[in-house]
Short mmCIF file of C-alpha atoms and ligand atoms in Angstrom, two decimals:
data_model
loop_
_atom_site.label_atom_id
_atom_site.label_comp_id
_atom_site.label_asym_id
_atom_site.label_seq_id
_atom_site.Cartn_x
_atom_site.Cartn_y
_atom_site.Cartn_z
CA MET A 19 -112.48 -74.99 -92.04
CA SER A 20 -108.90 -75.58 -90.96
CA ALA A 21 -107.53 -73.52 -87.98
CA GLN A 22 -105.52 -71.29 -90.82
CA THR A 23 -108.58 -70.54 -92.89
CA GLU A 24 -108.87 -66.78 -92.79
CA TYR A 25 -112.56 -65.55 -92.20
CA TYR A 26 -113.85 -61.91 -93.20
CA ARG A 27 -117.43 -60.64 -92.28
CA PRO A 28 -117.79 -57.20 -94.50
CA GLU A 29 -120.13 -55.15 -93.87
CA THR A 30 -120.43 -53.28 -97.49
CA VAL A 31 -120.44 -54.19 -100.91
CA ASP A 32 -117.60 -51.82 -101.26
CA SER A 33 -115.18 -53.77 -98.76
CA VAL A 34 -116.27 -57.02 -100.50
CA CYS A 35 -115.17 -56.04 -103.81
CA GLN A 36 -111.53 -54.67 -101.81
CA MET A 37 -111.22 -58.02 -100.10
CA LEU A 38 -111.53 -59.96 -103.50
CA ASP A 39 -109.10 -57.73 -105.28
CA GLU A 40 -106.55 -57.84 -102.25
CA LEU A 41 -106.72 -60.86 -100.79
CA THR A 42 -105.02 -64.36 -101.70
CA ASP A 43 -107.70 -66.71 -103.65
CA PRO A 44 -110.23 -65.37 -101.62
CA THR A 45 -113.77 -67.44 -101.33
CA ILE A 46 -117.41 -66.04 -101.09
CA VAL A 47 -119.58 -67.46 -98.67
CA ALA A 48 -123.59 -67.01 -99.03
CA GLY A 49 -125.66 -69.85 -97.71
CA MET A 50 -122.98 -72.50 -97.66
CA GLN A 51 -124.95 -75.01 -98.74
CA SER A 52 -123.11 -75.82 -102.13
CA LEU A 53 -120.07 -75.10 -100.37
CA GLY A 54 -119.96 -76.37 -97.39
CA LEU A 55 -120.85 -79.94 -98.79
CA LEU A 56 -117.94 -79.48 -101.06
CA MET A 57 -115.52 -78.68 -98.27
CA LYS A 58 -117.24 -81.56 -96.37
CA GLU A 59 -116.29 -84.08 -98.89
CA GLY A 60 -112.38 -82.31 -99.65
CA ILE A 61 -113.16 -81.44 -102.97
CA VAL A 62 -112.29 -77.60 -102.27
CA SER A 63 -110.39 -76.29 -99.16
CA PRO A 64 -110.35 -72.56 -99.09
CA ASP A 65 -107.88 -70.85 -97.16
CA THR A 66 -109.73 -67.42 -97.09
CA LEU A 67 -113.42 -66.84 -96.59
CA VAL A 68 -115.74 -63.82 -97.52
CA ASP A 69 -118.81 -64.44 -95.74
CA ILE A 70 -121.33 -61.92 -97.53
CA ASN A 71 -124.36 -62.42 -94.93
CA GLY A 72 -123.97 -59.32 -93.07
CA VAL A 73 -123.44 -57.00 -96.26
CA GLU A 74 -125.79 -54.01 -96.69
CA GLY A 75 -128.17 -54.08 -99.17
CA LEU A 76 -127.91 -57.65 -99.87
CA GLY A 77 -130.96 -59.07 -98.57
CA GLU A 78 -133.50 -57.10 -99.99
CA ILE A 79 -136.76 -57.89 -102.13
CA GLU A 80 -137.81 -54.78 -104.31
CA ARG A 81 -140.19 -54.08 -106.79
CA ASP A 82 -140.97 -50.93 -109.12
CA ASP A 83 -143.59 -50.60 -111.58
CA ASP A 84 -141.42 -52.80 -114.13
CA HIS A 85 -138.99 -55.34 -111.83
CA VAL A 86 -138.44 -57.17 -108.97
CA THR A 87 -134.97 -56.90 -107.83
CA LEU A 88 -133.84 -59.67 -105.48
CA GLY A 89 -130.20 -58.94 -103.52
CA ALA A 90 -127.73 -61.86 -103.72
CA VAL A 91 -128.30 -63.13 -100.03
CA VAL A 92 -132.05 -63.46 -100.14
CA ASN A 93 -132.38 -67.03 -99.36
CA HIS A 94 -134.98 -69.47 -101.14
CA SER A 95 -137.48 -69.59 -98.40
CA ASP A 96 -138.17 -65.66 -98.60
CA VAL A 97 -137.99 -66.27 -102.41
CA GLU A 98 -141.11 -68.47 -102.18
CA ARG A 99 -142.96 -66.66 -99.47
CA SER A 100 -142.52 -63.42 -100.60
CA ASP A 101 -145.97 -61.43 -101.17
CA VAL A 102 -143.92 -58.95 -103.92
CA VAL A 103 -142.49 -62.16 -105.62
CA HIS A 104 -145.72 -63.89 -105.76
CA ASP A 105 -147.38 -60.90 -107.08
CA ALA A 106 -145.27 -59.56 -109.97
CA VAL A 107 -142.92 -62.89 -110.52
CA PRO A 108 -144.97 -65.87 -109.36
CA VAL A 109 -143.26 -68.51 -111.20
CA LEU A 110 -139.92 -67.35 -109.27
CA ALA A 111 -141.69 -68.28 -105.93
CA GLU A 112 -142.77 -71.49 -107.45
CA ALA A 113 -139.41 -72.55 -108.27
CA ALA A 114 -137.75 -71.82 -105.24
CA GLY A 115 -140.50 -73.58 -103.50
CA GLU A 116 -139.13 -77.05 -105.62
CA ILE A 117 -135.69 -76.62 -104.41
CA ALA A 118 -134.70 -79.52 -102.05
CA ASP A 119 -136.04 -79.12 -98.23
CA LEU A 120 -136.91 -76.50 -95.85
CA GLN A 121 -133.54 -76.18 -94.18
CA ILE A 122 -131.95 -75.88 -97.78
CA ARG A 123 -134.47 -73.58 -98.68
CA ASN A 124 -134.01 -71.59 -95.57
CA ALA A 125 -129.98 -71.20 -95.67
CA GLY A 126 -129.40 -71.08 -99.75
CA THR A 127 -129.44 -67.72 -101.44
CA ILE A 128 -131.02 -67.03 -104.55
CA GLY A 129 -127.02 -65.38 -105.78
CA GLY A 130 -125.27 -68.64 -104.41
CA ALA A 131 -127.71 -70.64 -106.59
CA THR A 132 -126.67 -68.39 -109.38
CA ALA A 133 -123.35 -67.74 -108.94
CA TYR A 134 -123.03 -72.08 -108.76
CA ALA A 135 -124.45 -72.53 -111.62
CA ASP A 136 -125.67 -76.11 -111.22
CA PRO A 137 -126.84 -77.49 -114.52
CA THR A 138 -129.66 -78.77 -112.67
CA GLY A 139 -130.70 -75.99 -110.74
CA ASP A 140 -134.28 -74.72 -110.08
CA TYR A 141 -133.75 -70.76 -110.81
CA PRO A 142 -131.36 -70.80 -114.14
CA PRO A 143 -133.92 -71.87 -116.86
CA VAL A 144 -136.65 -69.69 -115.02
CA LEU A 145 -134.25 -66.50 -114.99
CA MET A 146 -133.46 -67.10 -118.69
CA ALA A 147 -137.24 -67.49 -119.30
CA LEU A 148 -137.80 -64.34 -117.55
CA ALA A 149 -135.13 -62.53 -119.36
CA ALA A 150 -133.58 -61.64 -116.00
CA THR A 151 -130.51 -59.35 -115.62
CA ILE A 152 -127.80 -60.57 -113.33
CA VAL A 153 -126.06 -57.56 -111.92
CA SER A 154 -122.33 -58.11 -110.01
CA ARG A 155 -119.89 -55.59 -108.76
CA THR A 156 -116.09 -55.14 -108.53
CA THR A 157 -114.25 -52.41 -106.96
CA ASP A 158 -114.34 -50.29 -110.74
CA ASP A 159 -117.50 -51.31 -112.26
CA GLU A 160 -121.44 -52.64 -112.20
CA ILE A 161 -121.88 -55.31 -114.87
CA GLU A 162 -125.06 -56.26 -115.79
CA ARG A 163 -125.64 -59.50 -117.90
CA ASP A 164 -128.73 -61.16 -119.20
CA ALA A 165 -128.95 -64.46 -117.46
CA GLY A 166 -129.21 -65.90 -121.05
CA GLU A 167 -125.50 -65.10 -121.42
CA PHE A 168 -124.61 -65.49 -117.80
CA PHE A 169 -124.70 -69.54 -117.55
CA THR A 170 -121.67 -70.75 -119.41
CA GLY A 171 -120.45 -74.07 -118.74
CA PHE A 172 -121.21 -77.19 -116.28
CA TYR A 173 -120.94 -75.43 -112.82
CA GLU A 174 -119.67 -72.06 -114.84
CA CYS A 175 -120.82 -68.83 -114.94
CA ALA A 176 -119.57 -65.23 -116.18
CA LEU A 177 -118.33 -63.87 -112.97
CA GLY A 178 -114.94 -63.44 -112.78
CA PRO A 179 -112.70 -63.99 -109.58
CA THR A 180 -113.06 -60.15 -108.51
CA GLU A 181 -116.64 -60.19 -109.02
CA LEU A 182 -119.49 -60.32 -106.38
CA LEU A 183 -123.24 -60.98 -107.87
CA THR A 184 -124.96 -58.28 -105.99
CA GLU A 185 -128.69 -58.67 -107.33
CA ILE A 186 -130.90 -59.98 -109.72
CA ARG A 187 -133.25 -57.77 -111.63
CA VAL A 188 -136.57 -59.85 -113.05
CA PRO A 189 -138.85 -58.17 -115.62
CA ARG A 190 -142.38 -58.07 -113.79
CA VAL A 191 -144.68 -60.33 -115.57
CA GLY A 192 -147.72 -58.01 -116.91
CA ASP A 193 -150.95 -58.24 -118.76
CA GLY A 194 -150.99 -60.46 -121.62
CA GLU A 195 -147.70 -62.30 -120.39
CA GLY A 196 -147.31 -65.93 -118.73
CA VAL A 197 -144.68 -68.50 -117.60
CA GLY A 198 -144.81 -71.89 -116.92
CA TYR A 199 -142.03 -74.17 -115.03
CA GLU A 200 -142.04 -77.95 -114.56
CA LYS A 201 -139.42 -79.75 -113.19
CA LEU A 202 -139.29 -83.70 -113.51
CA ALA A 203 -137.04 -85.10 -110.42
CA TYR A 204 -137.28 -88.54 -108.89
CA ARG A 205 -138.86 -87.78 -105.76
CA GLU A 206 -140.80 -84.50 -104.43
CA ASN A 207 -138.12 -81.40 -104.27
CA ASP A 208 -134.91 -83.60 -105.57
CA ARG A 209 -132.59 -82.46 -108.07
CA ALA A 210 -134.17 -82.12 -111.71
CA VAL A 211 -133.65 -84.76 -114.52
CA VAL A 212 -135.27 -82.21 -116.53
CA ASN A 213 -136.75 -78.62 -116.08
CA VAL A 214 -138.03 -76.53 -118.44
CA ALA A 215 -139.49 -73.04 -118.03
CA SER A 216 -141.27 -71.27 -121.26
CA TYR A 217 -142.22 -67.47 -121.54
CA LEU A 218 -144.96 -66.00 -123.83
CA SER A 219 -146.28 -62.58 -124.13
CA PHE A 220 -149.50 -61.63 -126.39
CA ASP A 221 -150.18 -58.48 -128.52
CA GLY A 222 -153.97 -59.37 -128.72
CA ASP A 223 -154.56 -62.54 -130.15
CA GLU A 224 -150.86 -63.03 -131.28
CA CYS A 225 -147.85 -64.22 -129.71
CA GLU A 226 -145.19 -61.33 -129.74
CA THR A 227 -142.26 -63.00 -127.56
CA ALA A 228 -142.03 -66.68 -126.94
CA ARG A 229 -138.73 -68.52 -124.75
CA ILE A 230 -138.74 -72.16 -124.20
CA VAL A 231 -135.69 -72.92 -122.14
CA VAL A 232 -134.62 -76.67 -121.02
CA GLY A 233 -132.62 -77.26 -117.96
CA SER A 234 -130.65 -80.16 -116.58
CA VAL A 235 -129.99 -82.29 -119.95
CA SER A 236 -127.01 -80.83 -120.47
CA ASP A 237 -123.73 -78.66 -118.88
CA ARG A 238 -126.01 -75.48 -118.71
CA PRO A 239 -129.46 -74.58 -119.32
CA ILE A 240 -130.32 -74.27 -123.03
CA ALA A 241 -132.74 -71.74 -124.97
CA ALA A 242 -134.68 -73.51 -127.57
CA SER A 243 -134.61 -70.29 -129.40
CA ASP A 244 -136.08 -71.80 -132.94
CA ALA A 245 -138.84 -73.97 -131.36
CA ALA A 246 -139.63 -71.00 -129.80
CA ALA A 247 -139.47 -68.40 -132.60
CA GLU A 248 -141.99 -71.03 -134.06
CA LEU A 249 -144.67 -69.66 -132.00
CA VAL A 250 -144.41 -65.93 -132.74
CA GLY A 251 -146.85 -64.14 -134.97
CA THR A 252 -149.58 -67.50 -134.10
CA GLU A 253 -152.25 -67.51 -131.75
CA VAL A 254 -150.44 -70.63 -130.25
CA THR A 255 -153.00 -72.89 -131.04
CA ASP A 256 -152.90 -76.50 -129.50
CA GLU A 257 -151.48 -77.78 -132.54
CA GLU A 258 -148.49 -74.77 -132.95
CA LEU A 259 -148.22 -75.45 -129.15
CA GLU A 260 -147.71 -78.81 -129.60
CA ALA A 261 -145.51 -78.43 -132.57
CA ALA A 262 -142.87 -76.08 -130.87
CA ALA A 263 -142.72 -78.47 -127.59
CA ALA A 264 -141.74 -81.53 -130.10
CA ALA A 265 -139.32 -78.95 -132.03
CA ALA A 266 -137.66 -77.79 -128.52
CA ALA A 267 -137.07 -81.60 -127.82
CA GLU A 268 -135.01 -81.71 -131.24
CA GLU A 269 -133.59 -78.44 -130.89
CA VAL A 270 -131.85 -79.16 -127.69
CA PRO A 271 -128.90 -81.69 -127.18
CA VAL A 272 -129.31 -84.05 -124.84
CA ASP A 273 -126.58 -85.60 -122.83
CA PRO A 274 -126.48 -89.13 -121.72
CA ASP A 275 -127.06 -89.84 -118.17
CA PRO A 276 -126.15 -92.88 -116.13
CA SER A 277 -129.65 -93.39 -114.58
CA VAL A 278 -131.83 -92.16 -117.43
CA SER A 279 -131.63 -92.65 -121.13
CA ALA A 280 -131.39 -89.32 -123.44
CA GLU A 281 -134.64 -90.77 -125.29
CA TYR A 282 -136.37 -91.12 -122.42
CA ARG A 283 -135.24 -86.81 -121.27
CA GLN A 284 -135.74 -86.18 -124.66
CA SER A 285 -139.51 -87.39 -124.58
CA MET A 286 -139.57 -85.43 -120.95
CA VAL A 287 -138.27 -82.55 -122.77
CA ARG A 288 -141.15 -82.41 -125.22
CA ASN A 289 -143.47 -83.36 -122.50
CA LEU A 290 -142.53 -80.76 -119.91
CA ALA A 291 -142.44 -77.56 -122.71
CA GLU A 292 -145.24 -78.62 -123.78
CA LYS A 293 -147.22 -78.37 -120.12
CA THR A 294 -145.19 -74.90 -119.95
CA LEU A 295 -146.28 -73.52 -122.80
CA ARG A 296 -150.01 -74.48 -121.90
CA THR A 297 -149.34 -72.50 -118.61
CA ALA A 298 -147.86 -69.50 -120.06
CA ARG A 299 -150.49 -69.05 -122.30
CA GLU A 300 -153.06 -69.76 -119.63
CA GLU A 301 -151.45 -67.36 -117.40
CA ALA A 302 -151.20 -64.71 -120.55
CA ARG A 303 -154.88 -65.04 -121.28
CA THR A 304 -156.38 -64.18 -117.63
C1 FAD B 1 -128.65 -81.56 -100.89
C2 FAD B 1 -129.08 -80.49 -101.42
C3 FAD B 1 -130.11 -80.22 -102.28
C4 FAD B 1 -129.69 -79.49 -103.12
N1 FAD B 1 -131.03 -79.36 -104.05
C5 FAD B 1 -131.16 -78.47 -105.27
C6 FAD B 1 -132.67 -78.50 -106.02
O1 FAD B 1 -133.26 -79.03 -105.82
N2 FAD B 1 -132.44 -77.35 -106.68
C7 FAD B 1 -131.73 -76.44 -106.54
O2 FAD B 1 -131.90 -75.48 -107.48
N3 FAD B 1 -130.81 -76.28 -105.57
C8 FAD B 1 -130.35 -76.91 -105.10
N4 FAD B 1 -129.49 -77.23 -104.38
C9 FAD B 1 -128.56 -75.82 -103.91
C10 FAD B 1 -129.23 -74.98 -103.04
O3 FAD B 1 -130.02 -74.11 -103.96
C11 FAD B 1 -128.02 -73.96 -103.05
O4 FAD B 1 -128.41 -72.94 -102.04
C12 FAD B 1 -127.23 -73.31 -103.77
O5 FAD B 1 -126.37 -73.71 -104.94
C13 FAD B 1 -126.48 -72.61 -103.50
O6 FAD B 1 -126.29 -71.22 -103.09
P1 FAD B 1 -125.93 -70.79 -101.24
O7 FAD B 1 -126.49 -69.52 -100.78
O8 FAD B 1 -126.15 -71.92 -100.55
O9 FAD B 1 -123.96 -70.99 -101.79
P2 FAD B 1 -122.75 -71.33 -101.21
O10 FAD B 1 -122.94 -72.72 -101.10
O11 FAD B 1 -122.55 -70.65 -100.21
O12 FAD B 1 -121.96 -70.67 -102.46
C14 FAD B 1 -121.86 -71.76 -103.73
C15 FAD B 1 -120.87 -70.75 -104.29
O13 FAD B 1 -121.48 -69.15 -105.33
C16 FAD B 1 -119.98 -68.92 -105.01
N5 FAD B 1 -121.20 -67.52 -104.24
C17 FAD B 1 -122.04 -67.55 -103.73
N6 FAD B 1 -122.75 -66.05 -103.32
C18 FAD B 1 -122.01 -65.44 -104.18
C19 FAD B 1 -121.97 -64.10 -104.89
N7 FAD B 1 -123.35 -63.36 -104.43
N8 FAD B 1 -121.60 -63.33 -105.76
C20 FAD B 1 -120.41 -64.19 -106.17
N9 FAD B 1 -120.36 -65.64 -105.97
C21 FAD B 1 -121.38 -66.12 -105.09
C22 FAD B 1 -119.71 -69.44 -103.67
O14 FAD B 1 -118.27 -68.75 -103.69
C23 FAD B 1 -119.29 -70.86 -104.07
O15 FAD B 1 -118.54 -71.17 -105.01
C24 FAD B 1 -129.09 -78.41 -103.22
C25 FAD B 1 -127.85 -78.41 -102.28
C26 FAD B 1 -127.88 -79.25 -101.20
C27 FAD B 1 -127.04 -79.22 -100.18
#
């Protein structure tokens, strides 16, 4: 931070929105884990920081009959340890626990990680598989977006410059539903080389809804919608599940990576899609 940097610490969502409207080129500060690194390396040097850590109502995890709602500044450790999250959407706690190390998990926030839209992030594929809703505010509006339309490119999301991400609303995983998440990384808790989240819901023996979302192989997480659609109306037998995982690996474009071949990553997409579908099926049936 330079001596000229202006620093604000508003206490309400309304004041944040007003600042985003009125200040020149303001930058929101949440856990500072990614932003801090960018500033340290001189990649960005914001003149005006709006710290949202003291904003009323952004630090809570709440539950109703259908959803768990996580405020933007809930940190990864709180997501990982929350009884509410464990009970209603355990896969989200699992994903939070996969992020980096304890220090980063204690400071980094679910809103920051979502707004940052890191293509290797742990939350984005999970939020898409869960059909979560990302809620933001401007001075005039509250905007709700499906997670599936939120991540728009390489570190790019649908938020405009005057929008504050306020909360993430996640449907509770109920009876007959299951979700699996798997991450392949070089070392434990490192960034993902490939990560996949899959969701299945059943009506009796028949699959009603299926989603397979692949992260880290492209500029944003990609839903393998055609592959998932193959499962709908089936009983998701081993053969059907394996065929859908193979189809997902064919459907999702895999970008080249300097350290891992596209073929290897594609084979890992298939492998992780299969594993996550098995987990989702097992969870849905128990
Ligand atoms: C060494 C290292 C390893 C990591 N490993 C992983 C990993 O394995 N998996 C993983 O998923 N993540 C990983 N991360 C990222 C981590 O999850 C960060 O916590 C996250 O990317 C940013 O969250 P933050 O709260 O620190 O946001 P900040 O760094 O404060 O902000 C990040 C960006 O989001 C914007 N922003 C923040 N909050 C909001 C909001 N509410 N509304 C609008 N814009 C907002 C900021 O302006 C900034 O542009 C890693 C980070 C580091 C430094």
